[in-house]
Amino acid sequence: MSTDPGSMDAAFKALADPTRRQLLDRLRTQDGQTLTELSQHLGMTRQSVTQHLDLLVGAGLVTVVRRGRERRHHLNPAPIHEIEQRWISEFDRPRLQAIRAIKHTAEELAMNDTTGSVPSYVYVTYIRATAEQVWQALTDADVTAQYWHHRNVSDWAVGSSWEHRRSDDSGVVDVVGTVLETDPPRRLVVTFEDSPGEERPDGPSVVTFQVDPHGGIVRLTVTHENLPNRAMLDGISSGWPAVLANLKSLLETGETLPSEPWAMAPAAHAWRAAQ
């Protein structure tokens, strides 16, 4: 995997400051906070917090999503994921994952807690492609089968259903949903029901794909909201980066990654998000 040295330098510089690491920790605990919420208990002015956040945004470690007049800050693990991909070898991963599994065992009850609010998940990646190419990769069943091993099947009109159907000729559908919003090639919003038929008081989770041209590349922001519990948050936190890394590789090189990236995900529920 090729990583832009300038982007990696910015990430390391941002991570070197303890205040910025504290901000990332607070977003890891509760994602999607406003400047006011993040400034609490830090013992510094809002202007100083804003400067730290601007550096984190510039390094790609935090992304900002507007909700009306509010600016919500979300943790973006993509740069740290790229650092991990560069310096942790294939031989080290099984050992490190075993250590992490021990740690996760102690946290299992907390991760499966269904009480309280669950933060939204936001992931940002930059792809050397056009907006039209990214849109096709998200909506063309033949293309999604290449990097996701599932065919995303729909006419993508507002109100239409969509299916996430396995591409192994089994005909099994792992996710269904409804198209809520479509604005080719910029924005697609769908419900994401990985347990079809299950009634949820708050309704299904919602995935938004925002495609923004950025110079000669595209900024793709994936937001997954209204998650039912922390177990699903844990799963998609491992699943979405893997799927999007495969999509990025396909568009930039014409080939998917040599190994299925979701097979490396240590989380027990990663398979659900990678389906």
Short mmCIF file of C-alpha atoms in Angstrom, two decimals:
data_model
loop_
_atom_site.label_atom_id
_atom_site.label_comp_id
_atom_site.label_asym_id
_atom_site.label_seq_id
_atom_site.Cartn_x
_atom_site.Cartn_y
_atom_site.Cartn_z
CA MET A 1 0.00 0.00 0.00
CA SER A 2 1.42 3.37 -0.97
CA THR A 3 0.95 6.14 1.59
CA ASP A 4 1.52 9.84 0.98
CA PRO A 5 4.56 10.78 3.14
CA GLY A 6 3.20 14.30 3.64
CA SER A 7 -0.09 13.00 5.01
CA MET A 8 1.75 10.61 7.32
CA ASP A 9 4.01 13.42 8.59
CA ALA A 10 0.93 15.51 9.38
CA ALA A 11 -0.64 12.62 11.28
CA PHE A 12 2.49 12.04 13.38
CA LYS A 13 2.79 15.77 14.11
CA ALA A 14 -0.84 15.93 15.22
CA LEU A 15 -0.48 12.84 17.42
CA ALA A 16 2.66 14.21 19.13
CA ASP A 17 0.67 16.69 21.23
CA PRO A 18 -1.01 15.34 24.41
CA THR A 19 -3.95 17.75 24.13
CA ARG A 20 -4.72 16.54 20.63
CA ARG A 21 -4.47 12.93 21.76
CA GLN A 22 -6.90 13.78 24.56
CA LEU A 23 -9.33 15.22 22.01
CA LEU A 24 -9.09 12.02 19.96
CA ASP A 25 -9.69 9.96 23.11
CA ARG A 26 -12.80 12.00 23.87
CA LEU A 27 -14.10 11.43 20.34
CA ARG A 28 -13.33 7.72 20.63
CA THR A 29 -15.44 7.62 23.80
CA GLN A 30 -18.26 9.69 22.28
CA ASP A 31 -18.03 10.52 18.60
CA GLY A 32 -19.79 13.46 16.96
CA GLN A 33 -19.18 16.14 19.63
CA THR A 34 -19.44 19.90 19.11
CA LEU A 35 -16.68 22.39 19.91
CA THR A 36 -18.50 23.33 23.13
CA GLU A 37 -18.67 19.71 24.26
CA LEU A 38 -15.01 19.06 23.44
CA SER A 39 -13.87 22.24 25.21
CA GLN A 40 -15.38 21.20 28.56
CA HIS A 41 -12.86 20.33 31.28
CA LEU A 42 -9.83 21.00 29.07
CA GLY A 43 -8.80 24.15 30.92
CA MET A 44 -8.16 26.21 27.77
CA THR A 45 -10.01 28.70 25.63
CA ARG A 46 -12.32 27.68 22.79
CA GLN A 47 -9.89 29.38 20.40
CA SER A 48 -7.05 27.13 21.56
CA VAL A 49 -9.23 24.03 21.22
CA THR A 50 -10.23 25.17 17.74
CA GLN A 51 -6.55 25.44 16.74
CA HIS A 52 -5.90 21.89 17.94
CA LEU A 53 -8.97 20.62 16.09
CA ASP A 54 -7.89 22.39 12.90
CA LEU A 55 -4.58 20.51 13.03
CA LEU A 56 -6.39 17.21 13.58
CA VAL A 57 -8.72 17.97 10.65
CA GLY A 58 -5.74 18.95 8.48
CA ALA A 59 -4.07 15.63 9.33
CA GLY A 60 -7.23 13.74 8.41
CA LEU A 61 -7.66 12.38 11.94
CA VAL A 62 -10.90 14.28 12.53
CA THR A 63 -13.63 15.17 10.08
CA VAL A 64 -16.39 17.75 10.54
CA VAL A 65 -20.01 17.06 9.63
CA ARG A 66 -22.53 19.90 9.69
CA ARG A 67 -25.92 19.32 11.35
CA GLY A 68 -27.85 22.51 10.69
CA ARG A 69 -25.88 25.24 12.47
CA GLU A 70 -23.85 22.73 14.46
CA ARG A 71 -20.45 21.40 13.49
CA ARG A 72 -20.02 17.85 14.74
CA HIS A 73 -16.50 16.42 15.03
CA HIS A 74 -15.95 12.75 14.19
CA LEU A 75 -12.91 10.55 14.67
CA ASN A 76 -11.49 9.36 11.33
CA PRO A 77 -9.27 6.27 11.79
CA ALA A 78 -8.04 6.18 8.17
CA PRO A 79 -4.56 7.74 8.75
CA ILE A 80 -3.88 5.49 11.75
CA HIS A 81 -5.09 2.51 9.72
CA GLU A 82 -2.58 3.40 6.98
CA ILE A 83 0.23 3.66 9.56
CA GLU A 84 -0.73 0.23 10.87
CA GLN A 85 -0.75 -1.22 7.34
CA ARG A 86 2.75 0.16 6.68
CA TRP A 87 4.56 -0.91 9.84
CA ILE A 88 2.82 -4.04 11.11
CA SER A 89 3.81 -7.06 9.07
CA GLU A 90 1.58 -9.99 8.13
CA PHE A 91 3.53 -12.12 10.62
CA ASP A 92 2.95 -9.70 13.51
CA ARG A 93 -0.80 -9.32 12.99
CA PRO A 94 -1.93 -12.71 14.38
CA ARG A 95 0.10 -12.21 17.57
CA LEU A 96 -1.11 -8.64 18.09
CA GLN A 97 -4.68 -9.66 17.36
CA ALA A 98 -4.46 -12.42 19.99
CA ILE A 99 -3.30 -9.86 22.56
CA ARG A 100 -6.09 -7.53 21.57
CA ALA A 101 -8.64 -10.35 21.81
CA ILE A 102 -7.69 -10.87 25.46
CA LYS A 103 -8.27 -7.18 26.13
CA HIS A 104 -11.59 -7.25 24.28
CA THR A 105 -12.80 -10.17 26.37
CA ALA A 106 -12.67 -7.94 29.44
CA GLU A 107 -14.64 -5.26 27.57
CA GLU A 108 -17.24 -7.56 26.00
CA LEU A 109 -20.09 -6.66 28.31
CA ALA A 110 -19.54 -2.95 27.76
CA MET A 111 -19.32 -3.37 24.00
CA ASN A 112 -22.62 -5.23 23.94
CA ASP A 113 -24.39 -2.72 26.14
CA THR A 114 -27.63 -1.74 24.44
CA THR A 115 -28.45 1.11 26.83
CA GLY A 116 -27.56 4.71 26.24
CA SER A 117 -26.81 6.49 22.98
CA VAL A 118 -24.42 4.99 20.45
CA PRO A 119 -22.31 7.49 18.47
CA SER A 120 -22.43 7.67 14.71
CA TYR A 121 -19.53 6.26 12.72
CA VAL A 122 -17.74 8.46 10.18
CA TYR A 123 -14.94 7.39 7.83
CA VAL A 124 -13.17 9.59 5.28
CA THR A 125 -10.85 8.44 2.51
CA TYR A 126 -9.34 10.12 -0.53
CA ILE A 127 -9.38 8.28 -3.86
CA ARG A 128 -7.60 9.10 -7.11
CA ALA A 129 -10.69 8.85 -9.28
CA THR A 130 -13.57 10.93 -10.60
CA ALA A 131 -16.85 11.39 -8.72
CA GLU A 132 -18.59 9.42 -11.48
CA GLN A 133 -16.21 6.48 -11.04
CA VAL A 134 -16.76 6.40 -7.28
CA TRP A 135 -20.52 6.62 -7.76
CA GLN A 136 -20.44 3.70 -10.17
CA ALA A 137 -18.33 1.70 -7.70
CA LEU A 138 -20.98 2.26 -5.02
CA THR A 139 -24.04 1.51 -7.14
CA ASP A 140 -23.04 -0.88 -9.96
CA ALA A 141 -23.73 -4.46 -8.88
CA ASP A 142 -20.92 -5.90 -11.01
CA VAL A 143 -18.37 -3.50 -9.52
CA THR A 144 -19.46 -3.96 -5.90
CA ALA A 145 -19.12 -7.72 -6.41
CA GLN A 146 -15.42 -7.22 -7.14
CA TYR A 147 -14.39 -5.38 -3.96
CA TRP A 148 -17.23 -6.33 -1.54
CA HIS A 149 -18.05 -9.87 -2.70
CA HIS A 150 -21.68 -8.73 -2.67
CA ARG A 151 -23.81 -7.18 -5.39
CA ASN A 152 -25.59 -3.95 -4.41
CA VAL A 153 -28.82 -4.33 -6.37
CA SER A 154 -31.30 -1.46 -6.88
CA ASP A 155 -32.46 1.11 -9.40
CA TRP A 156 -31.31 3.70 -6.80
CA ALA A 157 -34.43 5.84 -7.10
CA VAL A 158 -35.73 7.48 -3.91
CA GLY A 159 -38.14 5.08 -2.21
CA SER A 160 -36.78 2.00 -3.99
CA SER A 161 -35.47 -1.00 -2.09
CA TRP A 162 -31.89 -2.18 -2.33
CA GLU A 163 -30.27 -5.54 -1.57
CA HIS A 164 -26.74 -6.52 -0.56
CA ARG A 165 -26.70 -9.91 -2.26
CA ARG A 166 -23.84 -12.40 -2.06
CA SER A 167 -21.97 -12.83 -5.34
CA ASP A 168 -21.35 -16.57 -4.88
CA ASP A 169 -24.55 -17.55 -6.75
CA SER A 170 -26.18 -18.59 -3.46
CA GLY A 171 -28.75 -15.80 -3.78
CA VAL A 172 -28.39 -15.02 -0.06
CA VAL A 173 -29.23 -11.40 0.85
CA ASP A 174 -27.38 -10.19 3.95
CA VAL A 175 -28.53 -6.56 4.05
CA VAL A 176 -31.63 -4.84 2.74
CA GLY A 177 -32.82 -1.26 2.88
CA THR A 178 -34.55 1.66 1.26
CA VAL A 179 -33.07 4.49 -0.78
CA LEU A 180 -33.77 7.70 1.16
CA GLU A 181 -31.86 10.21 -0.94
CA THR A 182 -29.96 10.11 -4.22
CA ASP A 183 -28.04 12.86 -5.99
CA PRO A 184 -25.66 11.29 -8.55
CA PRO A 185 -22.69 11.42 -8.43
CA ARG A 186 -22.46 13.28 -5.12
CA ARG A 187 -24.72 11.80 -2.44
CA LEU A 188 -26.49 8.54 -1.64
CA VAL A 189 -28.44 7.85 1.58
CA VAL A 190 -29.88 4.40 2.35
CA THR A 191 -31.25 2.50 5.33
CA PHE A 192 -29.05 -0.45 6.33
CA GLU A 193 -30.93 -3.43 7.77
CA ASP A 194 -28.59 -6.34 8.49
CA SER A 195 -31.32 -8.26 10.34
CA PRO A 196 -34.27 -8.05 7.92
CA GLY A 197 -37.61 -8.35 9.66
CA GLU A 198 -36.27 -7.30 13.05
CA GLU A 199 -38.34 -4.47 14.52
CA ARG A 200 -36.34 -1.66 16.08
CA PRO A 201 -38.05 1.12 18.05
CA ASP A 202 -35.75 3.76 16.54
CA GLY A 203 -35.87 2.32 13.03
CA PRO A 204 -32.96 0.97 10.96
CA SER A 205 -29.49 2.43 10.82
CA VAL A 206 -28.74 4.85 7.99
CA VAL A 207 -25.65 5.03 5.76
CA THR A 208 -24.69 8.18 3.84
CA PHE A 209 -22.12 8.19 1.05
CA GLN A 210 -20.90 11.74 0.32
CA VAL A 211 -18.71 12.07 -2.78
CA ASP A 212 -16.85 15.38 -3.06
CA PRO A 213 -14.32 16.20 -5.84
CA HIS A 214 -11.14 17.55 -4.25
CA GLY A 215 -8.65 18.76 -6.84
CA GLY A 216 -7.72 15.77 -8.98
CA ILE A 217 -9.09 13.30 -6.43
CA VAL A 218 -12.31 12.50 -4.60
CA ARG A 219 -13.07 12.76 -0.91
CA LEU A 220 -15.46 9.95 0.07
CA THR A 221 -17.18 10.32 3.45
CA VAL A 222 -19.19 7.39 4.79
CA THR A 223 -21.45 8.09 7.76
CA HIS A 224 -23.31 5.28 9.56
CA GLU A 225 -25.94 6.62 11.98
CA ASN A 226 -28.67 5.38 14.31
CA LEU A 227 -26.71 2.30 15.35
CA PRO A 228 -28.60 -0.01 17.74
CA ASN A 229 -25.72 -0.92 20.08
CA ARG A 230 -21.97 -0.78 20.61
CA ALA A 231 -21.52 -4.29 19.25
CA MET A 232 -22.61 -3.08 15.81
CA LEU A 233 -20.43 0.03 16.17
CA ASP A 234 -17.46 -2.22 16.92
CA GLY A 235 -18.25 -4.35 13.87
CA ILE A 236 -18.59 -1.53 11.36
CA SER A 237 -15.50 0.20 12.80
CA SER A 238 -13.52 -2.76 11.48
CA GLY A 239 -15.69 -3.57 8.47
CA TRP A 240 -16.05 -0.20 6.72
CA PRO A 241 -12.29 0.59 6.56
CA ALA A 242 -11.67 -2.85 5.05
CA VAL A 243 -14.37 -2.50 2.39
CA LEU A 244 -13.34 1.05 1.47
CA ALA A 245 -9.65 0.10 1.28
CA ASN A 246 -10.61 -2.57 -1.26
CA LEU A 247 -12.72 -0.05 -3.21
CA LYS A 248 -9.85 2.47 -3.22
CA SER A 249 -7.39 -0.16 -4.46
CA LEU A 250 -9.74 -1.25 -7.25
CA LEU A 251 -10.28 2.29 -8.54
CA GLU A 252 -6.64 3.35 -8.29
CA THR A 253 -4.89 0.20 -9.51
CA GLY A 254 -7.58 -1.78 -11.32
CA GLU A 255 -7.16 -4.61 -8.81
CA THR A 256 -8.50 -5.38 -5.36
CA LEU A 257 -6.15 -6.05 -2.46
CA PRO A 258 -4.34 -9.42 -2.59
CA SER A 259 -5.96 -10.56 0.67
CA GLU A 260 -9.51 -9.96 1.81
CA PRO A 261 -8.98 -6.99 4.16
CA TRP A 262 -11.94 -7.82 6.41
CA ALA A 263 -10.34 -11.21 7.14
CA MET A 264 -7.70 -9.29 9.13
CA ALA A 265 -10.26 -7.41 11.23
CA PRO A 266 -9.86 -8.49 14.88
CA ALA A 267 -13.35 -7.55 16.01
CA ALA A 268 -15.70 -10.46 16.50
CA HIS A 269 -18.48 -8.68 14.66
CA ALA A 270 -16.44 -7.39 11.71
CA TRP A 271 -17.97 -9.97 9.37
CA ARG A 272 -21.34 -8.28 9.67
CA ALA A 273 -20.08 -4.93 8.40
CA ALA A 274 -18.05 -6.53 5.61
CA GLN A 275 -21.00 -8.47 4.24
#
